[in-house]
Short mmCIF file of C-alpha atoms (C1' of nucleotides) in Angstrom, two decimals:
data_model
loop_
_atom_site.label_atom_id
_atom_site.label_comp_id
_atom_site.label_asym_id
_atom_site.label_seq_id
_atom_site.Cartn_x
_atom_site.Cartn_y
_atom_site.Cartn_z
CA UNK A 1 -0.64 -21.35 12.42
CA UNK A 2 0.78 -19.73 9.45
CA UNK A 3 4.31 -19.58 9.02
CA UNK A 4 7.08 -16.51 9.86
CA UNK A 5 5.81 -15.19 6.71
CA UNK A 6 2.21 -15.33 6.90
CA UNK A 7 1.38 -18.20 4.14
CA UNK A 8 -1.17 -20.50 5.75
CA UNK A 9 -1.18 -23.82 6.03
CA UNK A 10 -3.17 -25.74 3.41
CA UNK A 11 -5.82 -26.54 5.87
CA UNK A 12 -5.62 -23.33 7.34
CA UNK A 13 -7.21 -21.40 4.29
CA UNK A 14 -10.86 -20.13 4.30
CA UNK A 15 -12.50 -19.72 1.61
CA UNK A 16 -13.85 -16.46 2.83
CA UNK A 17 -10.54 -15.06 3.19
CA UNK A 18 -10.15 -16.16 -0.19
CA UNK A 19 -13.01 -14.60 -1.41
CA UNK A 20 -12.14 -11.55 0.45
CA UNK A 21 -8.61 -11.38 -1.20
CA UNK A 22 -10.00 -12.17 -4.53
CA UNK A 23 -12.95 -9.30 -4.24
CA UNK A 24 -10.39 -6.55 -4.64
CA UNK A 25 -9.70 -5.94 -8.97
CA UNK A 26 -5.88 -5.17 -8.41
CA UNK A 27 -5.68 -8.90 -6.37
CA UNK A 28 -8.02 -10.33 -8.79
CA UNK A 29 -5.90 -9.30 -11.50
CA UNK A 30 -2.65 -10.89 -10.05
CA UNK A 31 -4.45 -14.10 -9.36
CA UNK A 32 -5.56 -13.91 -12.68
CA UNK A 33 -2.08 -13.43 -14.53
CA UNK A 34 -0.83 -15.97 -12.24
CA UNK A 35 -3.23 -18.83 -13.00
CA UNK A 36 -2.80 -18.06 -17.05
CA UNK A 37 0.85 -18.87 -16.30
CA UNK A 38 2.42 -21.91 -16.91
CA UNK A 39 3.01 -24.12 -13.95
CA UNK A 40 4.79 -22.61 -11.30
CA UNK A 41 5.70 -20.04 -12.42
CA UNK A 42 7.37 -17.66 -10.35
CA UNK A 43 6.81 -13.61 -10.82
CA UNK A 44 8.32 -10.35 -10.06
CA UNK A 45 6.30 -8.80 -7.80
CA UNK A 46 6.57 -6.14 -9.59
CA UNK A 47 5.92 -7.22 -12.99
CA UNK A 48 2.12 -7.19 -12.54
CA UNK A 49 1.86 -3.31 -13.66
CA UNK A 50 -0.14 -2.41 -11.17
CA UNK A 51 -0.99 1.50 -11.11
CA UNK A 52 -0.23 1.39 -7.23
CA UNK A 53 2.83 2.57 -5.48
CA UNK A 54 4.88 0.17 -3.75
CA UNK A 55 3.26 0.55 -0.09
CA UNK A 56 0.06 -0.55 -1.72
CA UNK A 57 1.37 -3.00 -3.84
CA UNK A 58 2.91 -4.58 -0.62
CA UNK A 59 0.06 -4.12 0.99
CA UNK A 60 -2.39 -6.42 -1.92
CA UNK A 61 0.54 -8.86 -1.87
CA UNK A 62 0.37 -9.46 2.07
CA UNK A 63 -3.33 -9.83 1.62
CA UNK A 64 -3.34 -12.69 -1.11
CA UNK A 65 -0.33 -14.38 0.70
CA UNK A 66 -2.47 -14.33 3.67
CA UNK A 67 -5.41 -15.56 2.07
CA UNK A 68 -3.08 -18.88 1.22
CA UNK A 69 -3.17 -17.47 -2.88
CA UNK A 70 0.30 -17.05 -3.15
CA UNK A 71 3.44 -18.04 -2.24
CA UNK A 72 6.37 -15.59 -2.07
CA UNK A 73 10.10 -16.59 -1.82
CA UNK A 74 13.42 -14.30 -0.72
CA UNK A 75 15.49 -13.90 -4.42
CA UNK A 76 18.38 -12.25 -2.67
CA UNK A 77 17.05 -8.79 -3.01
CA UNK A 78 13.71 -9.15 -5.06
CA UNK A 79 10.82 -11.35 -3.73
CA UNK A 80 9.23 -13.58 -6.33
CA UNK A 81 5.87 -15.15 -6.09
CA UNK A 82 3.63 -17.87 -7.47
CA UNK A 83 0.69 -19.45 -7.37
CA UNK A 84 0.16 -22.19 -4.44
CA UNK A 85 -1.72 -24.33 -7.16
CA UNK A 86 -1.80 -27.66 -6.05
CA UNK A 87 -2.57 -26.38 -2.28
CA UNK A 88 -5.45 -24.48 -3.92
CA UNK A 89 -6.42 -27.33 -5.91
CA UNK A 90 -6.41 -29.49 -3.12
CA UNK A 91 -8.09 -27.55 -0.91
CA UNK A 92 -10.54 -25.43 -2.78
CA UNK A 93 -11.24 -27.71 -5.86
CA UNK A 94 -12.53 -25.94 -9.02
CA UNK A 95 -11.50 -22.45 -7.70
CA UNK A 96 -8.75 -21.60 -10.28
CA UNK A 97 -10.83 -23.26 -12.99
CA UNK A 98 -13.30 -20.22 -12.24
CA UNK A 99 -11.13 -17.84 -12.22
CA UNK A 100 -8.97 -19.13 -15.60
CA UNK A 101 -12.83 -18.76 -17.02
CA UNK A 102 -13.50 -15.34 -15.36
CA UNK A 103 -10.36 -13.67 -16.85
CA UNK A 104 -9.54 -9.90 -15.10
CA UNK A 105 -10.81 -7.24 -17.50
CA UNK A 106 -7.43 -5.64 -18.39
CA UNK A 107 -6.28 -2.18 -19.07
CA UNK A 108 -4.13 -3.89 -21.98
CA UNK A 109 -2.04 -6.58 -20.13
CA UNK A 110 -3.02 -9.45 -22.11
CA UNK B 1 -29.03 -5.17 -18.00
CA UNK B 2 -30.43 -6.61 -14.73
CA UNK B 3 -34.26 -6.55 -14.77
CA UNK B 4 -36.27 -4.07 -12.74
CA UNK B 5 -35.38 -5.81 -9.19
CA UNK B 6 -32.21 -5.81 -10.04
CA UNK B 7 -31.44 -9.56 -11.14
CA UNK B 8 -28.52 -9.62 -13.87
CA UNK B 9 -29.11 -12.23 -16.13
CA UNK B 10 -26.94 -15.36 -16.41
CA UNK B 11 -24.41 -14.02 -18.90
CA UNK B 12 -24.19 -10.24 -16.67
CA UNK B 13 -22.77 -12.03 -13.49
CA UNK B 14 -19.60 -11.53 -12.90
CA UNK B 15 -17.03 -13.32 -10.71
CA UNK B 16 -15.56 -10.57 -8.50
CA UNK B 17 -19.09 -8.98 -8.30
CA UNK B 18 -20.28 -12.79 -6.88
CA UNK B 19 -16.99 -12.97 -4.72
CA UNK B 20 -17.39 -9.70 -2.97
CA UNK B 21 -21.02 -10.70 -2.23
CA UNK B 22 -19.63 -14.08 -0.80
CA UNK B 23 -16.65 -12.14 1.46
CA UNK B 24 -19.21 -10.64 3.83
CA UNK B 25 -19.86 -13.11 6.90
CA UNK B 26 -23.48 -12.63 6.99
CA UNK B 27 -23.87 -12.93 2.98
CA UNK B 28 -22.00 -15.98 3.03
CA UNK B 29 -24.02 -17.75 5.76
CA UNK B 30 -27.11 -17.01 3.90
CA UNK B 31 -25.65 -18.34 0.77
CA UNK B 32 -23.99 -21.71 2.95
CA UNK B 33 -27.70 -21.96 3.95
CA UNK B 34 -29.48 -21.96 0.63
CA UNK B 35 -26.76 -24.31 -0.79
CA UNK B 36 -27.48 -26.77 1.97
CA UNK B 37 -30.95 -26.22 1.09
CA UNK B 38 -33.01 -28.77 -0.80
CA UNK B 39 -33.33 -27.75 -4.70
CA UNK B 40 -35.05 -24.29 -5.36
CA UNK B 41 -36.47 -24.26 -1.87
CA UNK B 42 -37.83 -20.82 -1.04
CA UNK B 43 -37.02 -18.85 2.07
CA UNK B 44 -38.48 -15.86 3.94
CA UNK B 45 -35.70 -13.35 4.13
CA UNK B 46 -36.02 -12.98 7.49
CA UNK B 47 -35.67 -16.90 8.28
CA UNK B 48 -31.82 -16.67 8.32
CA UNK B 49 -31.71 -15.32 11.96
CA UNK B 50 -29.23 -12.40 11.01
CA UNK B 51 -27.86 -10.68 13.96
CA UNK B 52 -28.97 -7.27 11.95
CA UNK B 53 -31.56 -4.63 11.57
CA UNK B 54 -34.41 -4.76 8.96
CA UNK B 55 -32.60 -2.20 7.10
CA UNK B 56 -29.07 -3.51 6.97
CA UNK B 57 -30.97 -6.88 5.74
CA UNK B 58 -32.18 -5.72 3.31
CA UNK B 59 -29.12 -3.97 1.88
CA UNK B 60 -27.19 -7.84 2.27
CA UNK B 61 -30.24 -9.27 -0.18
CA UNK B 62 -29.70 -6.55 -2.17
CA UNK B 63 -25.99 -7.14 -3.07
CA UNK B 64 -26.57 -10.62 -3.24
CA UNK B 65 -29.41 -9.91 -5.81
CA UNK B 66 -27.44 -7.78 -7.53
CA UNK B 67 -24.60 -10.29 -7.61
CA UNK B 68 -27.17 -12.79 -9.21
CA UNK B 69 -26.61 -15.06 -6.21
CA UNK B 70 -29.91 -15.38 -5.39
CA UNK B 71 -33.71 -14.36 -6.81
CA UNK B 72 -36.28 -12.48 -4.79
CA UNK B 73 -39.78 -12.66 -5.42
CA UNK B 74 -43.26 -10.85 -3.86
CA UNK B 75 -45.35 -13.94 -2.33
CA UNK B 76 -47.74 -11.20 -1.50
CA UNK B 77 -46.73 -9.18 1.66
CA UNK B 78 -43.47 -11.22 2.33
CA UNK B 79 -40.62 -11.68 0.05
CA UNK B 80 -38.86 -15.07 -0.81
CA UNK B 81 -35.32 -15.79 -1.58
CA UNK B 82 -33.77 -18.98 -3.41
CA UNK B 83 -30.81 -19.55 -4.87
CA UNK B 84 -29.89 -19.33 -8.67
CA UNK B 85 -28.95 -23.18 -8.25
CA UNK B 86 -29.10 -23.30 -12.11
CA UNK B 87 -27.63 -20.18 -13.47
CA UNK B 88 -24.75 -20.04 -10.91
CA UNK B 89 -23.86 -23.81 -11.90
CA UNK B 90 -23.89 -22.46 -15.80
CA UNK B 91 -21.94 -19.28 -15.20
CA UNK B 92 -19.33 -20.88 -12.44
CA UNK B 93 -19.44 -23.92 -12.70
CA UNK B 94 -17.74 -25.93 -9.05
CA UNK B 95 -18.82 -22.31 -6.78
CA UNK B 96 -21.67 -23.65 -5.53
CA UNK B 97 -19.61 -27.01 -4.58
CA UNK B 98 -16.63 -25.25 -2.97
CA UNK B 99 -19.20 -23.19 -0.50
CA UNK B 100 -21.21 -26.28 0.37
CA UNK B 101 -18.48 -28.27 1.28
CA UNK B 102 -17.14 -25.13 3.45
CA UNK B 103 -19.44 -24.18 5.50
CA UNK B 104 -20.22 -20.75 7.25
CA UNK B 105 -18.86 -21.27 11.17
CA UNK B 106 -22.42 -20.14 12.33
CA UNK B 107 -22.85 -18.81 15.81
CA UNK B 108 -24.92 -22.10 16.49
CA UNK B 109 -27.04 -22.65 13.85
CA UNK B 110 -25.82 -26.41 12.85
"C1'" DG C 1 -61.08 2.06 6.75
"C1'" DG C 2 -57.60 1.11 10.33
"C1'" DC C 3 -54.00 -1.80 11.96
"C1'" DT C 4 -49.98 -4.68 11.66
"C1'" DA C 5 -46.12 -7.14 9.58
"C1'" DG C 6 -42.62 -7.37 6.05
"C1'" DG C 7 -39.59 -4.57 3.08
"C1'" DT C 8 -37.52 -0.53 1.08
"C1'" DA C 9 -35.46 4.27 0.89
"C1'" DC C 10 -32.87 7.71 2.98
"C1'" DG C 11 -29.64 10.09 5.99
"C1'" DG C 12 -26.07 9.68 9.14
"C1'" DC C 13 -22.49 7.50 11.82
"C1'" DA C 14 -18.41 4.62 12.45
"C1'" DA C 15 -15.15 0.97 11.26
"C1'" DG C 16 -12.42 -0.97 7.76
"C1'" DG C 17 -9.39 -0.75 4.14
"C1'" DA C 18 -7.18 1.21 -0.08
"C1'" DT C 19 -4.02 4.66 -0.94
"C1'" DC C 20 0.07 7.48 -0.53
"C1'" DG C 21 4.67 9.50 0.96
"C1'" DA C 22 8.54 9.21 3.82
"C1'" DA C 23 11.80 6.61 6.29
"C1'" DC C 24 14.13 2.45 6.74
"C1'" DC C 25 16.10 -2.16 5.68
"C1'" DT C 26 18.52 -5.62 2.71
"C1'" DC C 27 20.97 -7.26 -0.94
"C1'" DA C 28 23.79 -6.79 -5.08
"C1'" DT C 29 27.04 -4.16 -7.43
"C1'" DC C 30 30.73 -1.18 -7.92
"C1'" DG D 1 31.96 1.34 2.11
"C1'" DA D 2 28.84 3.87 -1.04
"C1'" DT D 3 25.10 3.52 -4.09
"C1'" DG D 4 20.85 2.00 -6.00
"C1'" DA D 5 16.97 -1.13 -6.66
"C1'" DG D 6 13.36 -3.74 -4.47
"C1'" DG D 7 10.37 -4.26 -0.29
"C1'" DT D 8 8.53 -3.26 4.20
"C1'" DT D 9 6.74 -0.40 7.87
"C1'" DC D 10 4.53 3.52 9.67
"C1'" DG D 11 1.31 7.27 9.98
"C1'" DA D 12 -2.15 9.93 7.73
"C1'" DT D 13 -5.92 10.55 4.61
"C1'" DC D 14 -9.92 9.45 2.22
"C1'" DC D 15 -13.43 6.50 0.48
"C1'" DT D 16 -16.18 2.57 0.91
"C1'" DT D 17 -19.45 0.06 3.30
"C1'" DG D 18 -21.74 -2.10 7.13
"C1'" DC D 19 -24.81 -0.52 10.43
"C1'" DC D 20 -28.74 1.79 12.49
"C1'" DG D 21 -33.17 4.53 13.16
"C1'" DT D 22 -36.80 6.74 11.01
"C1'" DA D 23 -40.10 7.30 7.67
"C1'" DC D 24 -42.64 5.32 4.18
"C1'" DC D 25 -44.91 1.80 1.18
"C1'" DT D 26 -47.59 -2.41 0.34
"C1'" DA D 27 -50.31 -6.49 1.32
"C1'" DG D 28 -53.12 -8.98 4.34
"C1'" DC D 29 -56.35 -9.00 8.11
"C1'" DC D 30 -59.80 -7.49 11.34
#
DNA sequence: GGCTAGGTACGGCAAGGATCGAACCTCATC
DNA sequence: GATGAGGTTCGATCCTTGCCGTACCTAGCC
């Protein structure tokens, strides 16, 4: 079962629940960001510029944690998050190789 | 631009297009089937044993059509699906190995 | 030609989910 | 302790979409 937080387990993760995270352009976009990043490399959840207020932006962020996408840590009063790469290479082999191909079409983030 | 039946061509798909196809339960366990499938094996649409209506069915082949997931042809009265085996291996490369090796959890079809 | 089976198009209904604002909580700072 | 920034929760709204039945079209068959 997934933790107090909601992040999966690696062998908890479904790829359809993956697929359903990913299906969404604003979530897309994160992943997106995320996987051009270097290793590890913990964001602001904020610093995504997404045109969403904060309820929704919650909202997308429970979603990809959920889905086992990201991880997101306690920074005193922010929350940072990154990519769960190696569980998602592990478990879902060649996924972020698609999506580093399949870059999000951005309104000028790049 | 997608041909008359609504096929994109190989360079059209697109990733989030293909992953929103893939996020609906019944869409996915028709894709899990044809990727178990033996090569370019054709399939009646209605051999997938979807719990739906003739209409709803055909709005699932639709989206996956229009996704490029899959190719529909007239064998006279009927219409066959297969999969894109070829094109999806050239546009995203590893998809069709991440759904094959997870499965739709069919209501017993195993 | 008439019938049937397989599919599609259309209109409508209902559930899901994306969105927001307001209220609240927590932590850091002053 | 007060303040402010960052997040979450809640309730409401609205749009999408999955679903169906009906009507219609086409091909094959009698």
């Amino acid at each position: 079962m997934p933790d107090e937080e909601g992040h999966p387990s690696r062998e908890e993760m479904d790829l359809r629940c993956v697929m359903n995270a990913l299906a969404d352009p604003l979530r897309y976009q994160v992943v997106s960001a995320l996987v051009k990043d270097a290793e590890d490399k913990e964001r602001h959840c904020s610093s995504f510029g997404l045109p969403v207020s904060k309820s929704t932006r919650t909202h997308h962020f429970r979603i990809l944690r959920q889905a086992g996408l990201i991880r997101q840590v306690d920074r005193g009063n922010s929350r940072m998050a990154h990519l769960r790469r190696a569980d998602l290479d592990a478990r879902f082999p060649g996924l972020l190789d698609l999506i580093r191909q399949n870059p999000a079409a951005l309104p000028g983030s790049d």
